[in-house]
Coordinates of C-alpha atoms in Angstrom, one line a residue:
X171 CA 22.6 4.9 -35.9
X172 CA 18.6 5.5 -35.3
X173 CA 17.9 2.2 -34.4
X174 CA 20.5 2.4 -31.7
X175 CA 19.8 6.3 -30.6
X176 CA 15.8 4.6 -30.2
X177 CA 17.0 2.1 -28.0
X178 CA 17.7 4.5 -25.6
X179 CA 14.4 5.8 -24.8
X180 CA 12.0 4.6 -23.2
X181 CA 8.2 5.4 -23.0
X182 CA 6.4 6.8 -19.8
X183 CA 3.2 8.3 -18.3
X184 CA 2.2 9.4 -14.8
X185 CA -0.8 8.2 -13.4
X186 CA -3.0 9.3 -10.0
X187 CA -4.1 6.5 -8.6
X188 CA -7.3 5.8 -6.1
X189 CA -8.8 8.5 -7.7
X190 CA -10.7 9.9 -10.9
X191 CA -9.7 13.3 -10.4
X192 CA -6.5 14.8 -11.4
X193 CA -3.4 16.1 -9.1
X194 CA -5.8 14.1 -6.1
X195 CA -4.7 10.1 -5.0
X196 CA -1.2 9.0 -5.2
X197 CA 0.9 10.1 -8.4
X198 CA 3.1 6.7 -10.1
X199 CA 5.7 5.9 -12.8
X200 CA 4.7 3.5 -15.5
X201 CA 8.3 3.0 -17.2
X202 CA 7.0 0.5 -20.5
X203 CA 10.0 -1.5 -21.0
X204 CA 10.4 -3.3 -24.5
X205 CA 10.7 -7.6 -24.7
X206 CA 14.2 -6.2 -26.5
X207 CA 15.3 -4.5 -23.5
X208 CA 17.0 -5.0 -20.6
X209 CA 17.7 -2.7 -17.4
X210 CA 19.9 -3.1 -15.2
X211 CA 18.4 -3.1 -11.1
X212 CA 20.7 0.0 -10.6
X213 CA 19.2 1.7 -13.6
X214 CA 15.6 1.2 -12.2
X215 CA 16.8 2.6 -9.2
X216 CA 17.9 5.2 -10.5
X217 CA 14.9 6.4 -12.6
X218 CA 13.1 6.1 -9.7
X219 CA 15.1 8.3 -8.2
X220 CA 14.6 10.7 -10.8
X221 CA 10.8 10.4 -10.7
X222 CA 10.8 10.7 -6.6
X223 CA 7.3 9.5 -6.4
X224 CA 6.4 6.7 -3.7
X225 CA 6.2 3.9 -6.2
X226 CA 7.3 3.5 -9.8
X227 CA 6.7 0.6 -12.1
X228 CA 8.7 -0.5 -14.8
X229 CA 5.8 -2.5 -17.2
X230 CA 7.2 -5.1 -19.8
X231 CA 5.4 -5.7 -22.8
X232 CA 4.1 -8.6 -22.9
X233 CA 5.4 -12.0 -24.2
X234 CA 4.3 -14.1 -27.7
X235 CA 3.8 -17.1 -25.3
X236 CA 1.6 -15.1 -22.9
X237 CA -0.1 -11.7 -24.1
X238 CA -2.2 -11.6 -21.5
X239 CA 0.5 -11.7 -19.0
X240 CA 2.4 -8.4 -17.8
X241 CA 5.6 -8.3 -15.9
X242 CA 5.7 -5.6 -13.3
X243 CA 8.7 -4.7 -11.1
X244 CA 8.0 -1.9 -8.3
X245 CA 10.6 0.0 -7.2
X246 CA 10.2 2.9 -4.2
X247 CA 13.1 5.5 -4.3
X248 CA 15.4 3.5 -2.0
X249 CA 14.6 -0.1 -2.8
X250 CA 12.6 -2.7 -4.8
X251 CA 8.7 -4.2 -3.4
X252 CA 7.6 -7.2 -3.7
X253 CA 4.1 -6.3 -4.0
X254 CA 2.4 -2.8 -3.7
X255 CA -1.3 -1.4 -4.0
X256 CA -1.3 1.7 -5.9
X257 CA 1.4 0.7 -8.5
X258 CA -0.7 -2.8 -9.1
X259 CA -3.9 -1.1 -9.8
X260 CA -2.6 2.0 -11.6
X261 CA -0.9 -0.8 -14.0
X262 CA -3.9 -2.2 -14.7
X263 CA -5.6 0.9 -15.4
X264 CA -2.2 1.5 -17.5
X265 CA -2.5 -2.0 -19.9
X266 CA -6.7 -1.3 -20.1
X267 CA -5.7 2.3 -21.8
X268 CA -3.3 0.9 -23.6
X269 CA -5.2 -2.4 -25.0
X270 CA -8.0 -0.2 -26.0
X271 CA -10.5 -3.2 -25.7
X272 CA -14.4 -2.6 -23.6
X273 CA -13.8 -5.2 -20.8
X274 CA -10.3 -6.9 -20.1
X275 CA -9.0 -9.5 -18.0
X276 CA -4.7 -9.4 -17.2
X277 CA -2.4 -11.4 -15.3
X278 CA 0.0 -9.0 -13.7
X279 CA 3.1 -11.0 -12.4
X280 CA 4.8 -9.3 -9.1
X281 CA 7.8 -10.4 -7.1
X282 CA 4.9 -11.8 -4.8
X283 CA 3.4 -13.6 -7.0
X284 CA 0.8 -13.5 -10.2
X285 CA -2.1 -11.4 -9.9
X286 CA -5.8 -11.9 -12.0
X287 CA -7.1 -8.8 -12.8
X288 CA -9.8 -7.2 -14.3
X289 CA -10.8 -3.8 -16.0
X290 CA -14.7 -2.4 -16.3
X291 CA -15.3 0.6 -19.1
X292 CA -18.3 1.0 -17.2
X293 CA -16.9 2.5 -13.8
X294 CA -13.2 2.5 -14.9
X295 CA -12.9 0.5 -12.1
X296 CA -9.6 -1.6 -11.9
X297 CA -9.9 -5.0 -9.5
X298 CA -6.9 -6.9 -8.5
X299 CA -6.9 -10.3 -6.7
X300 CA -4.2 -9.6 -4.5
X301 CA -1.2 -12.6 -3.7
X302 CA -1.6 -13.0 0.2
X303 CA 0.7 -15.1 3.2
X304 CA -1.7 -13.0 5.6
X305 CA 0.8 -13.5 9.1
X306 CA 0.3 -11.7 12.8
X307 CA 3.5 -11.5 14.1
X308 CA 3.9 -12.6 17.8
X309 CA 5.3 -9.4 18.9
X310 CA 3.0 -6.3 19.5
X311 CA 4.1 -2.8 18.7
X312 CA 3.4 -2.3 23.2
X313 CA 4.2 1.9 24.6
X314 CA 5.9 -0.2 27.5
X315 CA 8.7 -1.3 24.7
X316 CA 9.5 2.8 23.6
X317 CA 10.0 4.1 27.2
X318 CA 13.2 3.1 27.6
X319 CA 14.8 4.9 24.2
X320 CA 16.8 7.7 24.9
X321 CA 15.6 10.2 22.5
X322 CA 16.0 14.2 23.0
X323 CA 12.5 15.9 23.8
X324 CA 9.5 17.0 21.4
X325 CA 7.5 20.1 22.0
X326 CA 4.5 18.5 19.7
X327 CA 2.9 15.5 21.3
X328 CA 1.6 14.9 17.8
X329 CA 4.9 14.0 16.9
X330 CA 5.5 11.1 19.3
X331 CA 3.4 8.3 19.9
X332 CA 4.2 7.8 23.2
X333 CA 2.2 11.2 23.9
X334 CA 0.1 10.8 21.7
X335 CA -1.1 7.1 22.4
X336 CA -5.1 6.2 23.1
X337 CA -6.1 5.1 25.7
X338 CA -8.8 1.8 25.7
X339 CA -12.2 1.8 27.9
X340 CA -10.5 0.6 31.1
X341 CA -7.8 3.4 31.1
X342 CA -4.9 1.2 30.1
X343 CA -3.0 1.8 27.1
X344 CA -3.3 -0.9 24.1
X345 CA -1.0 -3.0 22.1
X346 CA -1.0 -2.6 18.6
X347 CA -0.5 -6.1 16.0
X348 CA 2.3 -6.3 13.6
X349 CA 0.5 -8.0 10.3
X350 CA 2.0 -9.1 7.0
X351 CA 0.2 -9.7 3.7
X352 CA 3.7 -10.8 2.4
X353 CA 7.0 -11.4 3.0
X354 CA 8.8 -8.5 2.8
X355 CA 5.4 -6.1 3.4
X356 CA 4.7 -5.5 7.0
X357 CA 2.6 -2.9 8.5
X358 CA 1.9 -1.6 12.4
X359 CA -1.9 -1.6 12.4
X360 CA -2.8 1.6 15.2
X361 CA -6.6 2.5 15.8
X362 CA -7.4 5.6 17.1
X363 CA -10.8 6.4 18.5
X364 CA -11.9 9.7 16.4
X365 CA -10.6 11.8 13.8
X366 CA -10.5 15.1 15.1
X367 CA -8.4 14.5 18.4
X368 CA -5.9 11.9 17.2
X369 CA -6.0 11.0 12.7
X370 CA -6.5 14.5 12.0
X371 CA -3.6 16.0 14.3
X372 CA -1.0 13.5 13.6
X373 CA 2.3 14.7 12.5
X374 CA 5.2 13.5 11.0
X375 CA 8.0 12.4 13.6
X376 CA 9.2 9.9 15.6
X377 CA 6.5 7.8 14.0
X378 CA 9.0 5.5 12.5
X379 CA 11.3 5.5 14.8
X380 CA 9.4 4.0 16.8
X381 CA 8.4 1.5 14.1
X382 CA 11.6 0.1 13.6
X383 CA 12.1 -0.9 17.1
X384 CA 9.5 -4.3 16.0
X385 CA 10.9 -7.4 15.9
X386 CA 9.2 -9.4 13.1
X387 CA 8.7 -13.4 13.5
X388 CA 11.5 -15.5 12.5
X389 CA 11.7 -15.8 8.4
X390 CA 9.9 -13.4 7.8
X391 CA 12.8 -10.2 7.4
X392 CA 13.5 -8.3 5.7
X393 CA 10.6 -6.5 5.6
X394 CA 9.4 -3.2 4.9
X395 CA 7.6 -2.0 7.7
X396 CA 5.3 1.4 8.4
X397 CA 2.7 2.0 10.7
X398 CA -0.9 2.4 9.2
X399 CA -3.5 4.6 11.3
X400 CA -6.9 4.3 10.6
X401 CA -11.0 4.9 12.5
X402 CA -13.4 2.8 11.5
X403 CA -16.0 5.7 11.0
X404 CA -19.3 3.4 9.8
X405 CA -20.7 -0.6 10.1
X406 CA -23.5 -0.7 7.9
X407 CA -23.6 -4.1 8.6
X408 CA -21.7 -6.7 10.0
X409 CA -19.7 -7.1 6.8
X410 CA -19.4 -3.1 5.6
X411 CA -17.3 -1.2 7.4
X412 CA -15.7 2.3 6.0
X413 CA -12.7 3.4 7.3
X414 CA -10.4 6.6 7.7
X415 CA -6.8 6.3 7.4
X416 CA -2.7 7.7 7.4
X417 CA 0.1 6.4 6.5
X418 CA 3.2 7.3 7.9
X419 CA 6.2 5.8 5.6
X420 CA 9.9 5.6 6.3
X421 CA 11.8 8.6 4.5
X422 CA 12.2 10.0 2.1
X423 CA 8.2 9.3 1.5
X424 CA 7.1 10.9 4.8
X425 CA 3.6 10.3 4.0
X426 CA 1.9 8.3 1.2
X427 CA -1.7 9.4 0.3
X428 CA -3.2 5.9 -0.7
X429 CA -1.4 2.7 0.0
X430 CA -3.4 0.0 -1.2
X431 CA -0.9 -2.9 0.7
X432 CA -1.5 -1.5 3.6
X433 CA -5.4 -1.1 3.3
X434 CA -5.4 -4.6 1.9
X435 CA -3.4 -5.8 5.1
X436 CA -5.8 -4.0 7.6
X437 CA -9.1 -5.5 5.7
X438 CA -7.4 -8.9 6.0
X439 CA -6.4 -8.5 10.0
X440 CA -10.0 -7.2 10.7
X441 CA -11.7 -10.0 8.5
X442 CA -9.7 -12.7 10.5
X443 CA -10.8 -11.2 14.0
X444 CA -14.3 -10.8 13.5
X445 CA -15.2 -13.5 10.7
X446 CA -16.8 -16.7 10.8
X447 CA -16.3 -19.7 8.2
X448 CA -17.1 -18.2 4.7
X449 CA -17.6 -15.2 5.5
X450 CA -16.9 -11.7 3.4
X451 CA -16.4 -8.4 4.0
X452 CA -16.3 -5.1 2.0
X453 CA -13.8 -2.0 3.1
X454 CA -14.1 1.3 1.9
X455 CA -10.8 2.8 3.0
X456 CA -10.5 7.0 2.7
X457 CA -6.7 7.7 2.7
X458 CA -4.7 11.1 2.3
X459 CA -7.1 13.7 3.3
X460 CA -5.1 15.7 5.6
X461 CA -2.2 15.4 2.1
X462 CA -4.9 17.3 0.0
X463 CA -4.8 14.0 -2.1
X464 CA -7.8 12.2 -1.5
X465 CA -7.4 8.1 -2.4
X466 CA -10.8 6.1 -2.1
X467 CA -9.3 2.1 -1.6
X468 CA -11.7 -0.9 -1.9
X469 CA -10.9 -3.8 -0.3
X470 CA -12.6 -7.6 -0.3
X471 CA -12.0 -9.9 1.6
X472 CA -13.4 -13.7 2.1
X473 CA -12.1 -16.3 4.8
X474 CA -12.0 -19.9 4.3
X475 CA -14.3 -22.5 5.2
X476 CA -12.0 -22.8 8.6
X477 CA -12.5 -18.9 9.7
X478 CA -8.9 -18.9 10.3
X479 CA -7.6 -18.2 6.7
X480 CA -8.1 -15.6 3.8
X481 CA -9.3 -17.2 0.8
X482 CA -10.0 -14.5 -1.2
X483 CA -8.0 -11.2 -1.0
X484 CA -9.5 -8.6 -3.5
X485 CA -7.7 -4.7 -3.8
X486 CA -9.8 -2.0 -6.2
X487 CA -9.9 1.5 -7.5
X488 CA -9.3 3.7 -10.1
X489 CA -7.2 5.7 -11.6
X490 CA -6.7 8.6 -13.9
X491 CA -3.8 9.5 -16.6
X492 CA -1.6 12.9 -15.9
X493 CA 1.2 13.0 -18.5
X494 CA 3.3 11.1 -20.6
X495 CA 6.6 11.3 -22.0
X496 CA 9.8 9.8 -23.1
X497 CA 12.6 9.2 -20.6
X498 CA 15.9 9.3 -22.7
X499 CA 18.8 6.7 -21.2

């Protein structure tokens, strides 16, 4: 009967993610699932669920054929990702710990697509070369397109974009792109001019609403799609550029302190509009503030020879251990 009442539980820690510091970045699930054992996609939606984080991973051991090679399946508490930021880097961080070897290389293989990864000791610094299909959709997330719901009135304008939309240098009010790194991961890239007067203030509220009016380009739904705020704060350079950010996420999340998809998206969009042939770039992305969970996102990106396409897509941070346990089936 042991052998069978063992089977039953399953192994898991808690990680914060995007950040060395405890209870700061964004908290995730690493569920270590067995080669002997088999869940069910209801289960894993269930469990996460129960763990009612933004992400969690379910992290198979790896195979005889392929040690280096670690299954990954991402699941938020509604639905299953293809890809996402936080869960790929805290897994890495995850199979480093548990490898217990000075520098280590992985394979982490998504629903996107596999992923080459690498650990340092040195920094603890996890670095993930992230799967891209980098496509700007056709349609713009436009303020002329929202005037025409009928929604019931907001005493907050920093609950409604359509108070609470910028204004450009000549007055008029600008349209927004619609960008996916994947299929199935789409994200409303909106720039606001400061911190204080627009990132800062920004509440939850029709925020998503408003998001799920976009029409995404034929073949590429379904999607998940969320609007990502950011100010570019500093260019060192032409190629340096740190950034300030929110993310406001379609319930139950609300708001997710450090979505590495999303900053890899907006390095990618920004690399493509003001690159030449070859060139790279370096983000440093500062996400969650206003949550009290502070996520620092690094972000690499390097076009092509033509300019007009990502060649190399690169997603980093770090990320700390919280608990561990034993989820019983």
């Amino acid at each position: 009967m042991a052998p069978a009442l063992l089977s039953r539980h399953l192994s898991f820690a808690t990680y914060d993610v995007f950040t060395s510091v405890r209870f700061k970045g964004n908290p995730l699930a690493i569920v270590k699932v067995p080669k002997d054992c088999s869940l069910e996609q209801s289960l894993k939606q269930a469990i996460a669920r129960e763990f009612n984080f933004s992400e969690t991973v379910f992290l198979h051991e790896a195979d005889s054929d392929s040690p280096s090679g670690r299954r990954i399946d991402i699941f938020t508490t509604t639905s299953e990702l293809p890809f996402a930021g936080h869960p790929t880097i805290g897994s890495v961080c995850c199979i480093a710990a548990d490898a217990g070897k000075p520098s280590r290389s992985f394979t982490v293989l998504t629903k996107a697509g596999p992923i080459e990864a690498e650990y340092n000791d040195g920094n603890a610094w996890a670095t993930a070369r992230i799967p891209h299909d980098v496509h700007i959709h056709q349609q713009r997330f436009a303020r002329s397109r929202l005037t025409s719901l009928d929604l019931p009135s907001t005493s907050s304008p920093q609950d409604d974009m359509l108070k609470f939309w910028p204004r450009d240098s000549s007055g008029d009010y600008p349209e927004f792109p619609l960008v996916s790194i994947v299929k199935g991961m789409s994200f409303i890239l909106v720039e606001f001019p400061n911190v204080e007067e627009y990132l800062q203030k920004l509440q939850l509220g029709r925020q998503m609403t408003y998001a799920n009016t976009v029409i995404l380009d034929q073949d590429w739904t379904p999607s998940f799609i969320a609007p990502y705020f950011y100010v570019i704060l500093q260019e060192s350079d032409a190629q340096s550029i740190t950034i300030r950010s929110r993310m406001i996420a379609p319930a139950p999340i609300g708001e997710d302190p450090g979505t590495g998809s999303a900053a890899a998206t907006l390095g990618a969009y920004l690399a493509l509009q003001r690159g030449k042939p070859a060139q790279s770039f370096k983000f440093c992305i500062e996400q969650g503030v206003e949550m009290g969970r502070t996520c620092q996102i690094g972000v690499e990106v390097t076009l092509d020879r033509s300019g007009k396409s990502i060649e190399k897509l690169l997603l980093s941070g770090t990320a700390v251990q919280v608990t561990e346990g034993t989820l019983m089936l």
